[in-house]
Amino acid sequence: MPVEHADSQLAGHLERIIRRVKQSMRYHGSYSTRDILGSLVARWVSSGEWERLKELPPDQRHLGESVRRFILDRFDQLRRRGKRAELDSESITLPDESDLQEMVELAQLRSWIVARVADLCAGTVDSRVRIPLHQPAEVGAILQLHLDGKTQREIAAAVGISLGAVNKRIAEGTGYLVLLQSIEQGFDS
């Protein structure tokens, strides 16, 4: 394979990783139908069902059916708590399998990001990332506030640093997460 083609493939893959990490970090739980569905898919992933399905051969996974059952069960729980809404499996339209798979992957990435931000908050930096991250606990705290939906101005006030420093820490933290995700997908920093 020519070097230019290999470099182009690597650049494209890294660009996708960067886009996905940033997309996962910017989700703040709005009320669009797609976001609500994404939130329910994230709960489905954290329930352990995806881990169970991954053990099955691909032709036996039935991703859409499993997510649909989970969502119906969730609505049934709400109905038992007093919220009356008549729903059945026919009234819930899920995206196709590839879109649903992407939502599952984003939910997994979001969980991974939350765990890595918690590591940073504790001052823990992955040794595989060779680019130094100064003040990892502060970067982690700022990223956590960012993930919680705080604006950069609110973060600056809460942490007691300048708006520019907040922006810099978010960029450093996002860069760190992108590098770490790239390493975990088989690329080297």
GROMACS .gro file of N, CA, C and O in nm, residues 33-131:
model
  396
   33THR      N    1  -3.648   1.399   2.017
   33THR     CA    2  -3.678   1.256   2.016
   33THR      C    3  -3.550   1.175   2.000
   33THR      O    4  -3.531   1.074   2.068
   34ARG      N    5  -3.462   1.219   1.913
   34ARG     CA    6  -3.336   1.147   1.890
   34ARG      C    7  -3.252   1.145   2.018
   34ARG      O    8  -3.191   1.044   2.051
   35ASP      N    9  -3.249   1.255   2.092
   35ASP     CA   10  -3.171   1.260   2.216
   35ASP      C   11  -3.233   1.172   2.324
   35ASP      O   12  -3.161   1.107   2.400
   36ILE      N   13  -3.365   1.170   2.332
   36ILE     CA   14  -3.431   1.084   2.430
   36ILE      C   15  -3.402   0.938   2.396
   36ILE      O   16  -3.369   0.858   2.484
   37LEU      N   17  -3.413   0.904   2.268
   37LEU     CA   18  -3.381   0.768   2.227
   37LEU      C   19  -3.235   0.736   2.258
   37LEU      O   20  -3.204   0.628   2.308
   38GLY      N   21  -3.146   0.831   2.231
   38GLY     CA   22  -3.004   0.811   2.263
   38GLY      C   23  -2.983   0.788   2.411
   38GLY      O   24  -2.902   0.704   2.452
   39SER      N   25  -3.056   0.861   2.495
   39SER     CA   26  -3.046   0.843   2.639
   39SER      C   27  -3.094   0.704   2.680
   39SER      O   28  -3.033   0.638   2.765
   40LEU      N   29  -3.203   0.659   2.621
   40LEU     CA   30  -3.254   0.524   2.651
   40LEU      C   31  -3.158   0.417   2.602
   40LEU      O   32  -3.138   0.315   2.670
   41VAL      N   33  -3.096   0.439   2.487
   41VAL     CA   34  -2.997   0.343   2.437
   41VAL      C   35  -2.877   0.339   2.531
   41VAL      O   36  -2.823   0.232   2.559
   42ALA      N   37  -2.837   0.455   2.583
   42ALA     CA   38  -2.726   0.459   2.680
   42ALA      C   39  -2.762   0.378   2.805
   42ALA      O   40  -2.678   0.304   2.858
   43ARG      N   41  -2.884   0.389   2.852
   43ARG     CA   42  -2.928   0.308   2.967
   43ARG      C   43  -2.928   0.161   2.932
   43ARG      O   44  -2.893   0.077   3.014
   44TRP      N   45  -2.969   0.128   2.809
   44TRP     CA   46  -2.970  -0.010   2.764
   44TRP      C   47  -2.828  -0.065   2.765
   44TRP      O   48  -2.804  -0.176   2.812
   45VAL      N   49  -2.731   0.013   2.714
   45VAL     CA   50  -2.591  -0.031   2.712
   45VAL      C   51  -2.543  -0.054   2.854
   45VAL      O   52  -2.481  -0.156   2.884
   46SER      N   53  -2.574   0.039   2.946
   46SER     CA   54  -2.526   0.024   3.083
   46SER      C   55  -2.597  -0.088   3.159
   46SER      O   56  -2.548  -0.133   3.262
   47SER      N   57  -2.708  -0.137   3.105
   47SER     CA   58  -2.779  -0.249   3.171
   47SER      C   59  -2.704  -0.380   3.156
   47SER      O   60  -2.735  -0.477   3.225
   48GLY      N   61  -2.607  -0.386   3.066
   48GLY     CA   62  -2.531  -0.509   3.044
   48GLY      C   63  -2.584  -0.592   2.928
   48GLY      O   64  -2.522  -0.691   2.890
   49GLU      N   65  -2.696  -0.553   2.872
   49GLU     CA   66  -2.755  -0.630   2.762
   49GLU      C   67  -2.665  -0.630   2.639
   49GLU      O   68  -2.653  -0.733   2.571
   50TRP      N   69  -2.600  -0.520   2.609
   50TRP     CA   70  -2.512  -0.516   2.493
   50TRP      C   71  -2.394  -0.610   2.511
   50TRP      O   72  -2.354  -0.679   2.418
   51GLU      N   73  -2.340  -0.615   2.631
   51GLU     CA   74  -2.229  -0.708   2.658
   51GLU      C   75  -2.273  -0.852   2.635
   51GLU      O   76  -2.200  -0.933   2.580
   52ARG      N   77  -2.396  -0.884   2.676
   52ARG     CA   78  -2.450  -1.018   2.657
   52ARG      C   79  -2.468  -1.047   2.507
   52ARG      O   80  -2.430  -1.153   2.458
   53LEU      N   81  -2.523  -0.949   2.435
   53LEU     CA   82  -2.548  -0.969   2.292
   53LEU      C   83  -2.418  -0.984   2.213
   53LEU      O   84  -2.413  -1.057   2.114
   54LYS      N   85  -2.314  -0.915   2.254
   54LYS     CA   86  -2.187  -0.923   2.182
   54LYS      C   87  -2.128  -1.063   2.186
   54LYS      O   88  -2.049  -1.099   2.100
   55GLU      N   89  -2.169  -1.142   2.286
   55GLU     CA   90  -2.119  -1.279   2.297
   55GLU      C   91  -2.186  -1.371   2.195
   55GLU      O   92  -2.136  -1.479   2.166
   56LEU      N   93  -2.300  -1.330   2.140
   56LEU     CA   94  -2.373  -1.410   2.043
   56LEU      C   95  -2.319  -1.388   1.903
   56LEU      O   96  -2.264  -1.282   1.874
   57PRO      N   97  -2.339  -1.484   1.813
   57PRO     CA   98  -2.303  -1.461   1.673
   57PRO      C   99  -2.386  -1.345   1.618
   57PRO      O  100  -2.501  -1.325   1.659
   58PRO      N  101  -2.330  -1.266   1.525
   58PRO     CA  102  -2.401  -1.147   1.474
   58PRO      C  103  -2.543  -1.175   1.425
   58PRO      O  104  -2.633  -1.092   1.444
   59ASP      N  105  -2.567  -1.290   1.364
   59ASP     CA  106  -2.701  -1.319   1.311
   59ASP      C  107  -2.803  -1.351   1.420
   59ASP      O  108  -2.922  -1.360   1.393
   60GLN      N  109  -2.757  -1.364   1.545
   60GLN     CA  110  -2.848  -1.395   1.656
   60GLN      C  111  -2.865  -1.278   1.754
   60GLN      O  112  -2.933  -1.293   1.855
   61ARG      N  113  -2.804  -1.166   1.726
   61ARG     CA  114  -2.805  -1.054   1.821
   61ARG      C  115  -2.939  -0.983   1.830
   61ARG      O  116  -2.979  -0.945   1.937
   62HIS      N  117  -3.006  -0.955   1.723
   62HIS     CA  118  -3.136  -0.889   1.723
   62HIS      C  119  -3.135  -0.761   1.807
   62HIS      O  120  -3.212  -0.744   1.900
   63LEU      N  121  -3.045  -0.672   1.770
   63LEU     CA  122  -3.023  -0.547   1.841
   63LEU      C  123  -3.151  -0.466   1.855
   63LEU      O  124  -3.188  -0.424   1.965
   64GLY      N  125  -3.220  -0.444   1.745
   64GLY     CA  126  -3.342  -0.362   1.748
   64GLY      C  127  -3.447  -0.419   1.840
   64GLY      O  128  -3.512  -0.347   1.916
   65GLU      N  129  -3.466  -0.550   1.836
   65GLU     CA  130  -3.566  -0.616   1.921
   65GLU      C  131  -3.531  -0.598   2.069
   65GLU      O  132  -3.617  -0.570   2.152
   66SER      N  133  -3.403  -0.614   2.102
   66SER     CA  134  -3.360  -0.600   2.241
   66SER      C  135  -3.380  -0.458   2.291
   66SER      O  136  -3.432  -0.436   2.401
   67VAL      N  137  -3.342  -0.359   2.211
   67VAL     CA  138  -3.360  -0.219   2.250
   67VAL      C  139  -3.508  -0.186   2.262
   67VAL      O  140  -3.551  -0.119   2.357
   68ARG      N  141  -3.588  -0.232   2.168
   68ARG     CA  142  -3.733  -0.207   2.172
   68ARG      C  143  -3.794  -0.263   2.302
   68ARG      O  144  -3.870  -0.196   2.370
   69ARG      N  145  -3.757  -0.387   2.337
   69ARG     CA  146  -3.809  -0.446   2.463
   69ARG      C  147  -3.767  -0.363   2.583
   69ARG      O  148  -3.845  -0.339   2.674
   70PHE      N  149  -3.641  -0.318   2.583
   70PHE     CA  150  -3.591  -0.237   2.694
   70PHE      C  151  -3.671  -0.108   2.707
   70PHE      O  152  -3.712  -0.069   2.817
   71ILE      N  153  -3.695  -0.041   2.594
   71ILE     CA  154  -3.770   0.085   2.596
   71ILE      C  155  -3.913   0.060   2.643
   71ILE      O  156  -3.966   0.135   2.726
   72LEU      N  157  -3.976  -0.045   2.593
   72LEU     CA  158  -4.113  -0.077   2.638
   72LEU      C  159  -4.117  -0.108   2.786
   72LEU      O  160  -4.208  -0.065   2.858
   73ASP      N  161  -4.016  -0.181   2.836
   73ASP     CA  162  -4.009  -0.207   2.980
   73ASP      C  163  -3.994  -0.078   3.059
   73ASP      O  164  -4.055  -0.062   3.166
   74ARG      N  165  -3.914   0.013   3.008
   74ARG     CA  166  -3.894   0.143   3.076
   74ARG      C  167  -4.025   0.221   3.082
   74ARG      O  168  -4.061   0.276   3.186
   75PHE      N  169  -4.099   0.224   2.970
   75PHE     CA  170  -4.228   0.292   2.970
   75PHE      C  171  -4.328   0.223   3.062
   75PHE      O  172  -4.409   0.288   3.127
   76ASP      N  173  -4.320   0.090   3.069
   76ASP     CA  174  -4.409   0.015   3.158
   76ASP      C  175  -4.379   0.052   3.304
   76ASP      O  176  -4.471   0.067   3.386
   77GLN      N  177  -4.252   0.069   3.338
   77GLN     CA  178  -4.215   0.112   3.474
   77GLN      C  179  -4.274   0.249   3.505
   77GLN      O  180  -4.325   0.272   3.614
   78LEU      N  181  -4.265   0.341   3.408
   78LEU     CA  182  -4.323   0.474   3.428
   78LEU      C  183  -4.474   0.466   3.446
   78LEU      O  184  -4.531   0.536   3.529
   79ARG      N  185  -4.540   0.379   3.369
   79ARG     CA  186  -4.684   0.364   3.379
   79ARG      C  187  -4.722   0.312   3.518
   79ARG      O  188  -4.817   0.357   3.579
   80ARG      N  189  -4.643   0.219   3.571
   80ARG     CA  190  -4.671   0.165   3.706
   80ARG      C  191  -4.652   0.271   3.814
   80ARG      O  192  -4.710   0.263   3.921
   81ARG      N  193  -4.569   0.371   3.786
   81ARG     CA  194  -4.546   0.480   3.881
   81ARG      C  195  -4.654   0.586   3.873
   81ARG      O  196  -4.645   0.688   3.940
   82GLY      N  197  -4.752   0.567   3.786
   82GLY     CA  198  -4.862   0.662   3.781
   82GLY      C  199  -4.871   0.741   3.653
   82GLY      O  200  -4.966   0.815   3.633
   83LYS      N  201  -4.774   0.731   3.568
   83LYS     CA  202  -4.780   0.803   3.441
   83LYS      C  203  -4.849   0.711   3.341
   83LYS      O  204  -4.796   0.610   3.300
   84ARG      N  205  -4.969   0.745   3.303
   84ARG     CA  206  -5.049   0.662   3.214
   84ARG      C  207  -5.023   0.696   3.067
   84ARG      O  208  -5.046   0.809   3.025
   85ALA      N  209  -4.975   0.601   2.997
   85ALA     CA  210  -4.955   0.617   2.853
   85ALA      C  211  -4.965   0.479   2.791
   85ALA      O  212  -4.899   0.386   2.835
   86GLU      N  213  -5.050   0.466   2.696
   86GLU     CA  214  -5.067   0.339   2.628
   86GLU      C  215  -4.965   0.328   2.515
   86GLU      O  216  -4.969   0.404   2.419
   87LEU      N  217  -4.872   0.237   2.528
   87LEU     CA  218  -4.771   0.215   2.426
   87LEU      C  219  -4.762   0.066   2.398
   87LEU      O  220  -4.776  -0.016   2.487
   88ASP      N  221  -4.737   0.035   2.276
   88ASP     CA  222  -4.709  -0.103   2.241
   88ASP      C  223  -4.590  -0.105   2.146
   88ASP      O  224  -4.541  -0.001   2.103
   89SER      N  225  -4.544  -0.225   2.114
   89SER     CA  226  -4.423  -0.235   2.032
   89SER      C  227  -4.443  -0.175   1.893
   89SER      O  228  -4.347  -0.135   1.829
   90GLU      N  229  -4.566  -0.165   1.847
   90GLU     CA  230  -4.592  -0.109   1.715
   90GLU      C  231  -4.583   0.045   1.715
   90GLU      O  232  -4.561   0.106   1.612
   91SER      N  233  -4.602   0.106   1.832
   91SER     CA  234  -4.603   0.252   1.836
   91SER      C  235  -4.463   0.312   1.852
   91SER      O  236  -4.447   0.433   1.844
   92ILE      N  237  -4.365   0.228   1.874
   92ILE     CA  238  -4.228   0.277   1.889
   92ILE      C  239  -4.150   0.241   1.763
   92ILE      O  240  -4.132   0.124   1.732
   93THR      N  241  -4.108   0.342   1.692
   93THR     CA  242  -4.031   0.322   1.571
   93THR      C  243  -3.885   0.350   1.602
   93THR      O  244  -3.851   0.461   1.645
   94LEU      N  245  -3.802   0.250   1.584
   94LEU     CA  246  -3.660   0.266   1.608
   94LEU      C  247  -3.587   0.289   1.477
   94LEU      O  248  -3.635   0.250   1.371
   95PRO      N  249  -3.470   0.350   1.485
   95PRO     CA  250  -3.390   0.366   1.364
   95PRO      C  251  -3.351   0.228   1.309
   95PRO      O  252  -3.362   0.128   1.379
   96ASP      N  253  -3.299   0.226   1.187
   96ASP     CA  254  -3.255   0.098   1.131
   96ASP      C  255  -3.135   0.047   1.210
   96ASP      O  256  -3.078   0.117   1.294
   97GLU      N  257  -3.095  -0.078   1.183
   97GLU     CA  258  -2.988  -0.143   1.260
   97GLU      C  259  -2.858  -0.065   1.258
   97GLU      O  260  -2.792  -0.055   1.361
   98SER      N  261  -2.820  -0.006   1.144
   98SER     CA  262  -2.692   0.065   1.140
   98SER      C  263  -2.698   0.193   1.224
   98SER      O  264  -2.601   0.225   1.294
   99ASP      N  265  -2.810   0.266   1.219
   99ASP     CA  266  -2.823   0.385   1.303
   99ASP      C  267  -2.827   0.347   1.451
   99ASP      O  268  -2.768   0.414   1.536
  100LEU      N  269  -2.896   0.238   1.481
  100LEU     CA  270  -2.904   0.191   1.619
  100LEU      C  271  -2.765   0.148   1.668
  100LEU      O  272  -2.726   0.178   1.780
  101GLN      N  273  -2.691   0.080   1.581
  101GLN     CA  274  -2.554   0.039   1.616
  101GLN      C  275  -2.468   0.161   1.645
  101GLN      O  276  -2.392   0.162   1.741
  102GLU      N  277  -2.484   0.267   1.564
  102GLU     CA  278  -2.407   0.390   1.589
  102GLU      C  279  -2.446   0.452   1.723
  102GLU      O  280  -2.361   0.501   1.797
  103MET      N  281  -2.575   0.450   1.757
  103MET     CA  282  -2.620   0.504   1.885
  103MET      C  283  -2.560   0.424   2.000
  103MET      O  284  -2.521   0.480   2.103
  104VAL      N  285  -2.552   0.292   1.984
  104VAL     CA  286  -2.492   0.205   2.087
  104VAL      C  287  -2.344   0.240   2.102
  104VAL      O  288  -2.294   0.255   2.214
  105GLU      N  289  -2.275   0.256   1.990
  105GLU     CA  290  -2.133   0.291   1.995
  105GLU      C  291  -2.111   0.426   2.061
  105GLU      O  292  -2.018   0.443   2.140
  106LEU      N  293  -2.196   0.524   2.031
  106LEU     CA  294  -2.184   0.656   2.096
  106LEU      C  295  -2.212   0.647   2.245
  106LEU      O  296  -2.146   0.714   2.325
  107ALA      N  297  -2.309   0.564   2.284
  107ALA     CA  298  -2.338   0.546   2.427
  107ALA      C  299  -2.219   0.482   2.497
  107ALA      O  300  -2.182   0.522   2.609
  108GLN      N  301  -2.156   0.384   2.432
  108GLN     CA  302  -2.038   0.322   2.491
  108GLN      C  303  -1.924   0.423   2.502
  108GLN      O  304  -1.854   0.427   2.603
  109LEU      N  305  -1.905   0.503   2.397
  109LEU     CA  306  -1.801   0.604   2.399
  109LEU      C  307  -1.828   0.706   2.509
  109LEU      O  308  -1.737   0.748   2.582
  110ARG      N  309  -1.953   0.746   2.526
  110ARG     CA  310  -1.989   0.840   2.632
  110ARG      C  311  -1.953   0.783   2.769
  110ARG      O  312  -1.895   0.851   2.853
  111SER      N  313  -1.983   0.655   2.791
  111SER     CA  314  -1.948   0.589   2.918
  111SER      C  315  -1.797   0.587   2.937
  111SER      O  316  -1.747   0.610   3.048
  112TRP      N  317  -1.726   0.558   2.828
  112TRP     CA  318  -1.580   0.554   2.834
  112TRP      C  319  -1.527   0.693   2.870
  112TRP      O  320  -1.437   0.705   2.953
  113ILE      N  321  -1.581   0.797   2.808
  113ILE     CA  322  -1.538   0.934   2.836
  113ILE      C  323  -1.563   0.970   2.982
  113ILE      O  324  -1.477   1.027   3.049
  114VAL      N  325  -1.681   0.938   3.032
  114VAL     CA  326  -1.714   0.968   3.172
  114VAL      C  327  -1.613   0.899   3.266
  114VAL      O  328  -1.565   0.960   3.362
  115ALA      N  329  -1.578   0.774   3.236
  115ALA     CA  330  -1.481   0.702   3.319
  115ALA      C  331  -1.342   0.765   3.310
  115ALA      O  332  -1.272   0.779   3.411
  116ARG      N  333  -1.301   0.805   3.191
  116ARG     CA  334  -1.168   0.867   3.175
  116ARG      C  335  -1.164   1.005   3.241
  116ARG      O  336  -1.062   1.043   3.297
  117VAL      N  337  -1.273   1.079   3.236
  117VAL     CA  338  -1.279   1.210   3.303
  117VAL      C  339  -1.270   1.189   3.454
  117VAL      O  340  -1.201   1.264   3.524
  118ALA      N  341  -1.335   1.085   3.506
  118ALA     CA  342  -1.325   1.054   3.649
  118ALA      C  343  -1.180   1.022   3.686
  118ALA      O  344  -1.132   1.063   3.793
  119ASP      N  345  -1.109   0.949   3.599
  119ASP     CA  346  -0.967   0.922   3.622
  119ASP      C  347  -0.889   1.052   3.631
  119ASP      O  348  -0.805   1.069   3.720
  120LEU      N  349  -0.916   1.143   3.536
  120LEU     CA  350  -0.846   1.272   3.538
  120LEU      C  351  -0.877   1.349   3.666
  120LEU      O  352  -0.787   1.411   3.724
  121CYS      N  353  -1.003   1.348   3.707
  121CYS     CA  354  -1.041   1.418   3.831
  121CYS      C  355  -0.960   1.366   3.950
  121CYS      O  356  -0.927   1.440   4.042
  122ALA      N  357  -0.929   1.237   3.946
  122ALA     CA  358  -0.848   1.175   4.052
  122ALA      C  359  -0.698   1.198   4.031
  122ALA      O  360  -0.616   1.152   4.110
  123GLY      N  361  -0.663   1.269   3.921
  123GLY     CA  362  -0.523   1.297   3.893
  123GLY      C  363  -0.451   1.185   3.819
  123GLY      O  364  -0.329   1.187   3.808
  124THR      N  365  -0.526   1.086   3.770
  124THR     CA  366  -0.467   0.971   3.703
  124THR      C  367  -0.461   0.995   3.552
  124THR      O  368  -0.564   1.021   3.490
  125VAL      N  369  -0.342   0.984   3.497
  125VAL     CA  370  -0.321   1.000   3.353
  125VAL      C  371  -0.270   0.867   3.300
  125VAL      O  372  -0.183   0.804   3.360
  126ASP      N  373  -0.324   0.822   3.189
  126ASP     CA  374  -0.283   0.697   3.127
  126ASP      C  375  -0.139   0.711   3.076
  126ASP      O  376  -0.109   0.803   2.999
  127SER      N  377  -0.053   0.621   3.115
  127SER     CA  378   0.089   0.630   3.079
  127SER      C  379   0.115   0.606   2.931
  127SER      O  380   0.223   0.640   2.881
  128ARG      N  381   0.019   0.551   2.860
  128ARG     CA  382   0.037   0.528   2.716
  128ARG      C  383   0.033   0.658   2.637
  128ARG      O  384   0.083   0.663   2.525
  129VAL      N  385  -0.026   0.761   2.693
  129VAL     CA  386  -0.029   0.892   2.626
  129VAL      C  387   0.101   0.963   2.663
  129VAL      O  388   0.123   0.998   2.778
  130ARG      N  389   0.186   0.979   2.563
  130ARG     CA  390   0.320   1.033   2.588
  130ARG      C  391   0.326   1.185   2.586
  130ARG      O  392   0.426   1.244   2.622
  131ILE      N  393   0.218   1.248   2.544
  131ILE     CA  394   0.214   1.395   2.547
  131ILE      C  395   0.169   1.434   2.688
  131ILE      O  396   0.062   1.392   2.733
   0.00000   0.00000   0.00000
